[in-house]
Coordinates of C-alpha atoms in Angstrom, one line a residue:
M1 CA -5.5 -27.8 -95.6
S2 CA -7.3 -26.8 -98.9
H3 CA -8.1 -23.1 -99.5
N4 CA -12.1 -23.3 -98.6
L5 CA -11.3 -25.7 -95.7
L6 CA -9.0 -23.0 -94.4
L7 CA -11.2 -20.2 -95.1
L8 CA -13.7 -21.6 -92.9
L9 CA -11.9 -22.3 -90.0
H10 CA -10.8 -18.3 -90.6
L11 CA -14.8 -17.4 -90.6
F12 CA -15.7 -19.2 -87.4
I13 CA -12.9 -17.3 -85.9
F14 CA -13.3 -14.2 -87.7
L15 CA -17.0 -14.2 -86.9
S16 CA -16.1 -15.4 -83.6
L17 CA -14.6 -11.9 -83.0
S18 CA -16.7 -9.8 -85.0
I19 CA -20.2 -7.9 -84.5
T20 CA -22.1 -8.5 -86.8
S21 CA -23.8 -6.6 -88.8
S22 CA -25.9 -8.1 -92.1
L23 CA -28.4 -7.0 -94.6
S24 CA -31.1 -8.5 -92.2
S25 CA -29.9 -6.2 -89.6
P26 CA -32.5 -3.6 -88.5
S27 CA -30.4 -1.3 -87.4
P28 CA -29.8 0.9 -90.2
A29 CA -26.2 2.3 -89.0
D30 CA -25.1 -0.6 -89.0
S31 CA -27.1 -2.1 -92.3
H32 CA -25.4 0.6 -94.5
P33 CA -21.9 1.1 -94.8
Y34 CA -20.2 3.6 -96.6
L35 CA -19.9 0.9 -99.8
W36 CA -21.0 1.3 -103.3
P37 CA -22.6 -1.1 -104.9
L38 CA -24.2 -2.0 -101.0
P39 CA -22.1 -5.9 -100.7
V40 CA -25.0 -9.1 -100.5
E41 CA -24.2 -10.1 -97.6
F42 CA -21.4 -8.0 -94.4
S43 CA -20.7 -8.1 -91.1
S44 CA -18.3 -5.5 -89.2
G45 CA -16.4 -5.0 -86.0
N46 CA -15.1 -1.8 -84.2
D47 CA -11.8 -2.3 -84.7
T48 CA -9.4 0.5 -87.2
L49 CA -6.5 -0.9 -88.4
S50 CA -3.8 0.6 -89.8
V51 CA -2.8 -0.6 -93.7
D52 CA 1.1 -1.0 -94.6
P53 CA 1.8 0.8 -97.4
A54 CA 4.4 -1.6 -98.3
V55 CA 1.2 -4.2 -98.5
T56 CA 2.6 -7.5 -100.2
L57 CA 0.3 -9.6 -102.8
I58 CA -0.1 -12.7 -101.8
V59 CA -1.3 -15.0 -104.5
A60 CA -2.9 -19.0 -104.4
G61 CA -5.0 -20.8 -106.4
N62 CA -5.2 -21.6 -110.0
G63 CA -5.4 -18.2 -111.0
G64 CA -4.3 -16.0 -108.6
G65 CA -1.2 -15.5 -110.7
S66 CA -3.3 -14.0 -113.3
P67 CA -1.6 -10.9 -115.2
I68 CA -4.5 -9.3 -114.5
V69 CA -4.9 -9.8 -110.8
R70 CA -1.6 -8.3 -110.3
A71 CA -1.8 -5.3 -112.7
A72 CA -5.5 -5.0 -110.7
F73 CA -3.1 -4.9 -107.4
E74 CA -0.6 -2.4 -108.4
R75 CA -3.2 -0.3 -110.2
Y76 CA -5.5 -0.4 -106.4
M77 CA -2.5 0.7 -104.6
G78 CA -2.3 3.0 -106.7
I79 CA -6.0 4.7 -105.9
I80 CA -5.7 3.4 -101.7
F81 CA -1.9 5.2 -101.2
K82 CA -2.4 8.0 -103.6
H83 CA -1.1 10.3 -100.8
V84 CA 2.2 8.6 -100.4
S85 CA 4.5 10.5 -102.4
S86 CA 4.9 7.3 -104.7
R87 CA 4.6 3.7 -104.5
A88 CA 8.3 2.2 -105.8
S89 CA 10.2 5.1 -104.6
L90 CA 8.0 3.9 -100.9
L91 CA 8.8 0.2 -101.2
A92 CA 12.7 1.1 -101.9
K93 CA 13.2 2.6 -99.2
I94 CA 11.2 -0.1 -96.9
R95 CA 12.9 -2.6 -98.4
F96 CA 16.1 -1.4 -98.3
L97 CA 16.6 1.2 -95.5
R98 CA 14.2 0.5 -92.8
M99 CA 15.2 3.3 -90.0
V100 CA 12.8 2.7 -88.9
E101 CA 10.4 -0.4 -87.9
Y102 CA 6.9 0.0 -88.4
D103 CA 3.9 -2.3 -86.8
Y104 CA 0.9 -2.1 -89.2
D105 CA -2.2 -3.8 -88.6
I106 CA -2.7 -5.1 -92.5
T107 CA 0.5 -6.1 -94.2
S108 CA -0.6 -7.8 -96.9
L109 CA -3.5 -8.9 -99.1
K110 CA -4.2 -12.4 -100.5
I111 CA -5.7 -12.9 -103.4
I112 CA -7.3 -16.6 -104.0
V113 CA -8.8 -17.0 -107.5
H114 CA -9.8 -21.1 -108.1
S115 CA -9.9 -20.8 -112.1
D116 CA -7.0 -20.1 -114.3
S117 CA -9.5 -19.0 -117.0
E118 CA -9.9 -15.3 -117.9
E119 CA -11.8 -15.6 -120.6
L120 CA -14.9 -12.9 -119.9
Q121 CA -17.8 -13.7 -121.3
L122 CA -21.6 -13.0 -120.4
G123 CA -22.5 -14.2 -116.6
V124 CA -18.7 -15.4 -115.8
D125 CA -18.6 -15.6 -111.9
E126 CA -17.7 -12.4 -110.0
S127 CA -18.4 -13.5 -107.0
Y128 CA -16.1 -12.9 -104.1
T129 CA -15.1 -13.1 -100.3
L130 CA -13.1 -10.5 -98.4
M131 CA -12.3 -10.8 -95.3
V132 CA -9.9 -7.9 -93.7
S133 CA -8.5 -8.3 -89.7
K134 CA -6.1 -7.6 -87.6
K135 CA -4.1 -10.3 -86.3
N136 CA -3.6 -11.5 -83.2
E137 CA -3.1 -14.8 -81.1
Q138 CA -7.0 -16.0 -81.6
S139 CA -6.6 -15.2 -85.8
V140 CA -4.9 -17.0 -87.9
V141 CA -6.1 -14.6 -90.6
G142 CA -4.3 -11.9 -89.7
A143 CA -4.7 -9.7 -92.5
A144 CA -6.9 -9.2 -95.7
T145 CA -8.4 -12.0 -98.5
I146 CA -10.4 -12.2 -101.3
E147 CA -11.4 -15.4 -102.8
A148 CA -12.7 -15.5 -105.6
N149 CA -13.7 -18.1 -108.7
T150 CA -12.3 -16.1 -111.3
V151 CA -9.9 -13.1 -111.2
Y152 CA -13.0 -11.0 -112.4
G153 CA -13.8 -12.1 -108.8
A154 CA -11.0 -11.2 -107.0
L155 CA -11.5 -7.6 -109.7
R156 CA -15.3 -7.1 -107.6
G157 CA -13.6 -8.0 -104.3
L158 CA -10.6 -5.4 -104.7
E159 CA -12.6 -2.9 -105.5
T160 CA -14.1 -3.2 -102.5
F161 CA -11.2 -3.7 -100.4
S162 CA -10.0 -0.1 -101.7
Q163 CA -13.1 0.8 -100.6
L164 CA -13.2 -0.6 -97.2
C165 CA -8.9 1.6 -96.7
A166 CA -9.1 5.4 -96.0
F167 CA -6.6 8.0 -95.7
D168 CA -6.3 9.5 -92.3
Y169 CA -4.6 12.8 -92.8
L170 CA -3.7 13.3 -88.6
T171 CA -1.4 10.7 -89.1
K172 CA -0.7 10.3 -92.5
S173 CA -1.5 6.6 -93.3
V174 CA -4.4 4.6 -94.5
Q175 CA -7.1 2.7 -92.2
I176 CA -9.7 0.0 -92.3
Y177 CA -12.4 1.7 -89.9
K178 CA -14.7 -1.3 -88.3
A179 CA -12.6 -4.1 -88.5
P180 CA -12.9 -6.8 -88.7
W181 CA -14.7 -6.9 -91.9
Y182 CA -16.4 -10.4 -93.4
I183 CA -18.1 -9.7 -96.7
Q184 CA -19.7 -12.3 -99.1
D185 CA -20.8 -10.9 -102.4
K186 CA -21.9 -11.1 -105.8
P187 CA -24.0 -9.7 -108.7
R188 CA -27.4 -9.7 -108.9
F189 CA -28.7 -9.1 -112.9
K190 CA -25.6 -10.9 -115.3
Y191 CA -24.8 -7.7 -117.9
R192 CA -24.7 -3.8 -116.1
G193 CA -24.0 -2.0 -119.1
L194 CA -23.5 1.7 -120.1
L195 CA -23.8 3.0 -123.4
V196 CA -21.6 5.7 -125.3
D197 CA -22.3 6.9 -128.1
T198 CA -19.1 8.3 -130.8
S199 CA -20.8 9.2 -133.7
R200 CA -22.6 12.1 -132.1
H201 CA -19.7 13.1 -130.9
Y202 CA -16.1 11.7 -131.5
L203 CA -14.4 11.0 -127.7
P204 CA -10.8 10.0 -127.4
I205 CA -9.4 6.9 -126.6
D206 CA -8.1 8.2 -123.3
V207 CA -12.0 9.6 -122.6
I208 CA -13.8 6.5 -123.5
K209 CA -10.5 4.8 -121.4
Q210 CA -11.6 7.1 -118.7
I211 CA -15.4 5.5 -119.0
I212 CA -14.7 2.6 -118.3
E213 CA -12.0 3.3 -115.4
S214 CA -15.1 4.6 -113.8
M215 CA -17.4 1.6 -114.9
A216 CA -14.9 -0.4 -112.4
F217 CA -15.8 1.8 -109.5
A218 CA -19.3 1.0 -109.9
K219 CA -18.3 -2.6 -111.0
L220 CA -20.6 -1.9 -114.4
N221 CA -19.0 -4.3 -116.4
V222 CA -20.4 -4.2 -120.3
L223 CA -19.9 -1.0 -122.5
H224 CA -21.8 -1.0 -125.4
W225 CA -20.5 0.7 -127.4
H226 CA -22.2 2.9 -130.3
I227 CA -19.6 3.2 -132.8
V228 CA -21.3 4.2 -135.8
D229 CA -25.0 6.2 -137.0
E230 CA -26.3 9.3 -139.3
Q231 CA -23.9 11.6 -138.1
S232 CA -20.5 10.1 -138.6
F233 CA -18.4 6.1 -138.9
P234 CA -15.9 6.9 -137.3
L235 CA -14.3 3.2 -137.0
E236 CA -11.4 1.6 -139.7
T237 CA -13.0 -1.5 -141.6
P238 CA -9.9 -3.0 -143.7
T239 CA -12.6 -4.7 -145.8
Y240 CA -14.6 -1.4 -146.5
P241 CA -11.7 1.0 -146.4
N242 CA -14.4 3.9 -147.4
L243 CA -16.3 3.5 -144.1
W244 CA -14.5 5.8 -142.8
K245 CA -14.4 8.3 -144.3
G246 CA -17.8 9.3 -143.0
A247 CA -16.0 10.6 -139.7
Y248 CA -16.3 14.1 -139.0
S249 CA -12.3 14.6 -139.4
R250 CA -9.7 12.6 -140.3
W251 CA -8.5 13.3 -137.1
E252 CA -11.9 11.6 -135.8
R253 CA -11.1 8.6 -136.4
Y254 CA -10.3 4.7 -134.4
T255 CA -7.9 2.4 -135.8
V256 CA -8.3 -1.4 -135.4
E257 CA -5.5 -0.4 -132.7
D258 CA -7.6 1.6 -131.0
A259 CA -10.3 -0.5 -130.7
S260 CA -8.0 -3.4 -129.5
E261 CA -6.8 -1.4 -126.7
I262 CA -10.2 -0.6 -125.3
V263 CA -11.2 -4.1 -125.4
R264 CA -7.8 -5.1 -123.6
F265 CA -8.3 -2.5 -121.2
A266 CA -11.5 -3.0 -120.3
K267 CA -10.7 -6.6 -120.1
M268 CA -8.3 -5.7 -117.1
R269 CA -11.0 -4.9 -115.4
G270 CA -13.4 -7.4 -115.9
I271 CA -15.3 -5.0 -118.5
N272 CA -17.1 -6.6 -121.8
V273 CA -17.4 -4.4 -124.9
M274 CA -20.2 -4.7 -127.2
A275 CA -20.2 -3.0 -130.5
E276 CA -23.1 -1.5 -132.0
V277 CA -23.5 -1.3 -135.8
D278 CA -27.1 -0.2 -136.4
V279 CA -29.1 -0.4 -138.8
P280 CA -30.6 -1.0 -142.0
G281 CA -31.7 3.1 -140.3
H282 CA -29.1 5.7 -138.2
A283 CA -26.8 4.8 -141.3
E284 CA -26.4 7.7 -143.2
S285 CA -22.4 8.1 -143.0
W286 CA -21.8 4.8 -144.5
G287 CA -23.3 6.2 -147.5
T288 CA -20.2 8.9 -147.9
G289 CA -17.7 6.3 -148.9
Y290 CA -20.1 3.7 -150.6
P291 CA -23.0 6.4 -152.1
D292 CA -24.3 3.0 -153.3
L293 CA -25.2 2.5 -149.6
W294 CA -28.3 5.3 -150.3
P295 CA -30.9 4.3 -151.9
S296 CA -30.6 7.2 -153.8
L297 CA -29.3 11.5 -153.2
S298 CA -32.9 11.7 -151.4
C299 CA -32.8 8.9 -149.8
R300 CA -29.7 7.9 -147.6
E301 CA -31.7 5.9 -145.6
P302 CA -32.4 3.6 -144.4
L303 CA -29.8 1.4 -146.3
D304 CA -30.5 -0.2 -149.8
V305 CA -32.3 -3.1 -149.4
T306 CA -32.3 -4.2 -152.5
K307 CA -28.9 -4.9 -153.4
N308 CA -26.6 -7.4 -152.1
F309 CA -24.1 -5.3 -152.3
T310 CA -25.2 -3.6 -148.9
F311 CA -25.6 -7.1 -146.6
D312 CA -21.7 -7.9 -148.4
V313 CA -21.1 -4.7 -146.6
I314 CA -22.4 -5.7 -143.7
S315 CA -21.0 -9.2 -143.2
G316 CA -17.4 -7.9 -144.2
I317 CA -17.9 -4.5 -141.3
L318 CA -19.1 -7.9 -139.1
T319 CA -16.0 -10.4 -140.5
D320 CA -13.6 -6.8 -139.4
M321 CA -15.2 -6.5 -135.7
R322 CA -15.2 -9.6 -135.0
K323 CA -12.0 -9.3 -134.7
I324 CA -11.7 -7.2 -132.5
F325 CA -14.3 -7.3 -130.6
P326 CA -14.7 -11.3 -128.5
F327 CA -17.6 -10.8 -126.6
E328 CA -20.5 -12.8 -127.8
L329 CA -23.1 -10.1 -127.7
F330 CA -23.7 -8.1 -131.3
H331 CA -25.8 -5.2 -131.0
L332 CA -27.2 -4.9 -134.5
G333 CA -29.5 -1.8 -133.4
G334 CA -32.7 -1.8 -135.8
D335 CA -35.1 1.4 -134.1
E336 CA -36.5 4.4 -135.3
V337 CA -36.3 3.0 -139.2
N338 CA -38.5 5.4 -141.0
T339 CA -38.9 4.0 -144.3
D340 CA -40.9 6.0 -146.4
C341 CA -38.4 7.1 -148.8
W342 CA -37.7 3.7 -149.5
K343 CA -41.5 3.5 -151.2
N344 CA -40.4 6.9 -152.6
T345 CA -37.3 5.1 -154.5
T346 CA -38.1 3.5 -158.2
H347 CA -35.8 0.7 -158.1
V348 CA -36.6 0.1 -154.2
K349 CA -40.6 0.6 -154.8
E350 CA -40.1 -2.0 -158.0
W351 CA -38.4 -4.2 -155.8
L352 CA -41.3 -4.6 -153.8
E353 CA -44.0 -4.7 -156.4
G354 CA -41.5 -7.7 -157.3
R355 CA -41.1 -9.2 -153.9
N356 CA -45.5 -9.2 -152.8
F357 CA -43.8 -7.0 -150.1
T358 CA -45.1 -3.9 -147.8
T359 CA -42.2 -2.0 -146.3
K360 CA -42.2 -3.1 -142.9
D361 CA -41.7 -6.2 -144.8
A362 CA -39.3 -5.2 -146.4
Y363 CA -37.7 -3.9 -142.8
K364 CA -37.9 -7.0 -141.6
Y365 CA -36.0 -8.8 -144.4
F366 CA -33.0 -6.7 -143.8
V367 CA -33.5 -7.1 -140.1
L368 CA -33.8 -11.1 -140.1
R369 CA -30.8 -10.9 -143.4
A370 CA -28.7 -8.9 -140.6
Q371 CA -29.4 -11.2 -137.5
Q372 CA -28.3 -14.1 -139.5
I373 CA -24.9 -12.2 -140.5
A374 CA -23.7 -11.9 -137.0
I375 CA -24.6 -15.1 -136.0
S376 CA -22.8 -17.2 -139.2
K377 CA -19.8 -15.0 -137.0
N378 CA -20.4 -16.5 -133.8
W379 CA -22.7 -13.5 -132.4
T380 CA -25.6 -13.4 -130.2
P381 CA -27.2 -10.8 -132.1
V382 CA -28.9 -8.0 -129.6
N383 CA -31.2 -5.1 -131.6
W384 CA -33.7 -2.5 -129.8
E385 CA -37.3 -3.5 -129.2
E386 CA -38.8 -1.7 -132.5
T387 CA -37.7 -5.0 -133.9
F388 CA -39.9 -6.7 -131.5
S389 CA -43.3 -4.8 -131.3
S390 CA -43.0 -4.9 -135.5
F391 CA -42.3 -8.7 -136.1
G392 CA -41.3 -10.6 -132.6
K393 CA -41.8 -13.5 -134.1
Y394 CA -40.0 -13.8 -136.5
L395 CA -36.8 -12.8 -134.8
D396 CA -33.9 -15.5 -134.2
P397 CA -34.8 -17.2 -130.9
R398 CA -31.3 -16.3 -129.6
T399 CA -32.2 -12.5 -130.2
V400 CA -31.0 -9.9 -127.0
V401 CA -34.6 -7.7 -126.6
Q402 CA -33.7 -3.9 -125.3
N403 CA -35.7 -1.7 -124.0
W404 CA -35.6 2.0 -125.0
L405 CA -38.8 3.2 -125.0
V406 CA -42.2 0.5 -124.0
S407 CA -42.0 0.8 -120.1
D408 CA -43.4 -3.1 -120.5
I409 CA -41.2 -3.8 -123.0
C410 CA -39.1 -6.5 -121.0
Q411 CA -42.6 -7.8 -119.6
K412 CA -44.1 -9.0 -122.8
A413 CA -40.1 -10.1 -124.4
V414 CA -39.7 -12.4 -121.4
A415 CA -43.2 -13.7 -122.3
K416 CA -42.4 -15.1 -125.4
G417 CA -38.9 -16.5 -124.2
F418 CA -36.9 -13.9 -125.5
R419 CA -34.2 -12.1 -123.2
C420 CA -34.0 -8.9 -122.0
I421 CA -32.4 -5.6 -121.4
F422 CA -34.1 -2.7 -119.2
S423 CA -32.6 0.6 -120.0
N424 CA -36.0 1.9 -120.6
Q425 CA -35.5 6.2 -121.6
G426 CA -37.6 7.5 -118.8
Y427 CA -35.5 6.7 -116.2
W428 CA -32.3 5.5 -117.4
Y429 CA -31.5 7.7 -120.6
L430 CA -28.8 9.9 -119.4
D431 CA -29.7 12.2 -121.9
H432 CA -32.1 13.1 -119.8
L433 CA -30.6 15.5 -117.6
D434 CA -34.1 15.6 -115.6
V435 CA -33.9 12.8 -114.5
Q436 CA -32.5 12.8 -110.7
W437 CA -30.6 10.2 -108.9
D438 CA -33.5 8.6 -107.1
T439 CA -35.5 8.0 -109.7
V440 CA -32.9 6.1 -111.7
Y441 CA -32.8 3.8 -107.9
N442 CA -35.5 3.5 -108.3
T443 CA -36.3 1.5 -111.6
E444 CA -36.8 -1.6 -110.8
P445 CA -36.3 -3.7 -113.8
L446 CA -38.5 -6.6 -112.9
N447 CA -41.5 -4.1 -112.3
G448 CA -44.2 -6.5 -113.3
I449 CA -42.8 -10.2 -113.9
E450 CA -43.1 -12.0 -111.3
D451 CA -42.5 -15.8 -112.7
P452 CA -39.4 -16.7 -111.1
S453 CA -38.2 -18.3 -114.5
L454 CA -38.7 -15.1 -117.0
Q455 CA -37.0 -12.9 -114.2
K456 CA -34.0 -15.1 -115.3
L457 CA -34.6 -13.7 -119.1
V458 CA -34.3 -10.6 -117.9
I459 CA -30.4 -10.4 -118.2
G460 CA -29.8 -7.2 -116.9
G461 CA -30.4 -3.5 -117.3
E462 CA -27.6 -0.1 -119.0
V463 CA -27.9 3.1 -118.9
C464 CA -27.4 5.2 -121.7
M465 CA -25.5 8.3 -122.5
W466 CA -26.3 8.9 -126.4
G467 CA -24.2 12.2 -127.5
E468 CA -26.0 14.3 -129.2
T469 CA -25.4 16.7 -126.5
A470 CA -22.5 15.3 -124.6
D471 CA -19.3 15.4 -126.0
T472 CA -15.4 14.8 -123.6
S473 CA -16.1 18.6 -121.9
V474 CA -19.2 17.0 -120.0
V475 CA -19.1 13.0 -120.4
L476 CA -18.0 11.9 -117.2
Q477 CA -20.0 14.5 -115.0
T478 CA -22.7 13.5 -117.2
I479 CA -22.9 9.8 -116.5
W480 CA -21.8 10.1 -112.7
P481 CA -23.2 9.8 -110.2
R482 CA -26.6 8.9 -112.0
A483 CA -25.5 5.8 -113.0
A484 CA -23.8 4.5 -109.7
A485 CA -27.6 4.7 -109.1
A486 CA -28.5 2.2 -111.7
A487 CA -25.2 0.1 -111.0
E488 CA -26.3 -0.6 -107.3
R489 CA -30.2 -1.5 -108.5
M490 CA -28.3 -4.2 -110.4
W491 CA -25.6 -5.2 -109.0
S492 CA -27.1 -5.6 -104.9
T493 CA -30.3 -7.8 -104.2
R494 CA -33.3 -6.2 -104.6
E495 CA -34.4 -6.0 -100.8
A496 CA -31.8 -3.9 -99.6
V497 CA -32.6 -1.8 -102.5
S498 CA -36.2 -1.2 -102.2
K499 CA -36.8 -1.0 -98.7
G500 CA -36.3 2.1 -96.0
N501 CA -36.2 5.7 -96.6
I502 CA -33.6 5.9 -99.2
T503 CA -33.1 9.8 -98.5
L504 CA -31.3 8.7 -95.1
T505 CA -29.7 5.0 -96.3
V506 CA -28.6 5.5 -99.8
L507 CA -28.2 9.0 -100.4
P508 CA -25.3 9.6 -97.9
R509 CA -23.2 6.9 -99.2
L510 CA -23.8 8.0 -103.0
H511 CA -22.8 11.0 -101.7
Y512 CA -19.6 9.7 -100.2
F513 CA -19.4 7.3 -103.6
R514 CA -19.6 10.5 -105.6
C515 CA -16.7 11.9 -104.1
L516 CA -14.8 8.9 -103.8
L517 CA -15.0 9.2 -107.9
N518 CA -14.0 12.6 -107.6
N519 CA -11.2 11.7 -105.1
R520 CA -10.2 9.3 -108.1
G521 CA -9.9 11.8 -110.7
V522 CA -13.5 11.4 -112.5
P523 CA -15.6 14.7 -112.1
A524 CA -18.5 13.2 -111.1
A525 CA -21.6 15.8 -111.0
P526 CA -23.0 17.0 -107.9
V527 CA -25.3 14.0 -106.6
D528 CA -28.6 16.6 -105.5
N529 CA -28.6 18.9 -109.2
W530 CA -32.3 19.6 -110.2
Y531 CA -30.4 18.9 -113.8
A532 CA -27.8 17.0 -114.7
R533 CA -24.1 18.0 -114.6
R534 CA -24.6 21.3 -113.8
P535 CA -21.6 22.6 -111.1
P536 CA -22.7 23.3 -107.9
S537 CA -25.3 26.5 -107.1
G538 CA -22.3 27.3 -104.3
P539 CA -19.6 27.0 -101.8
G540 CA -19.8 23.5 -100.2
S541 CA -19.0 20.5 -99.0
C542 CA -18.5 17.7 -102.2
Y543 CA -20.3 15.4 -99.5
A544 CA -23.3 17.9 -99.3
Q545 CA -24.0 18.4 -102.8

């Protein structure tokens, strides 16, 4: 019998045993389990199941045996059974001593992955089905089963399974409440991003990994790495080795190997890394290693538009970075370009006059030439919205426009056929500390876009953790828990996140998720802070702050 046929049989038996509480149910209590982000479709019952600390992994399908799946299983078992001294020593005791027989309800986790492809690109299938039920004479499932088309869907299913598991301090065992569970889930948007900025403040490798790990808990799937900016250039670029002389110090740098390790670490969690090299503005640090990139000592950005050397350096950087970053999207910036000093620099002014260019023409020339360099290296260019607002009709039609400044830019961009990423600064900029969780949650990327064909061009959204006032000491508690509010908006159905009183239906779950993050070692700040990342104002429970 095929896996699909078997699961259909399982599902029929499962649904006959369960009490349905799908999203269409009128009961608010049943409709909102303590899962984050909220699954698309689910049903549950009234049973409590115990989970064997020595739960075994059973794999099936072409991709079930993937190292990504096996590593994730071990990772999540460590999270679920962290109150047990050591899973490895526990397994040894159970398997070899067997002094006492325990009758656990869940003794295995079966993961079925149909595709053997581990390619991680925009739009990879992240859907999954999760079933959890007790083995008895009426059920042939008798365990937990995750079925997914790809390993990345299996990762999302493992995260949900881990959130169903709760440690009972009285019995000192892991329990799953409200079983049996049937969950069918998939993301609403293919791009669910978080920007981190390592130019304004250097973030150590381990901190970036902590951020990536925490992203997986909320099912975010793109780390937008704003690596360099005017303040510092911390990345090693072998083709132009003096560039990282622009780092703050010799100890605040990323080697090629460091960057590759971040990409590898992220892939193991189903997260793409989109690198950004912002040109022609935001690039003063480049000239520390190569002063010829500056138009003059008094005009250090935008980069010198007149020299082929400038574009040779950009090409060299992108050639080096293409070996590190396999994601199809590459961010070229293009925002906040003040061209005043170009017209005040003699050789640039002469170059402009020789071509009958205005400085705006030169800005367009620079962005379009940089786009073609990226495209020649098989990248799809992403640019901040000013490029679209200034000369949108000249952008390569493959361009993805990223919104940050004007509220209706995605409406305008998709109307012209461009894809768009929503990250409006008034709502989804995490360095705006006075923006509270409910504002983040209620912000809808598709507002004002009614045509379904145009809605599809909004590939998703991104919360941005700009680094001017955030370093290692506060970055995680500035990101969380507000990033989780956007994460659910981007994963769950629009209907589910747009109805009801969110103080009743969402806030308790967000409190719970914030405490889950804390329990997993992520220093997420109190949800109810008027001003983000501040500590609690007084004593109290994690679940009420």
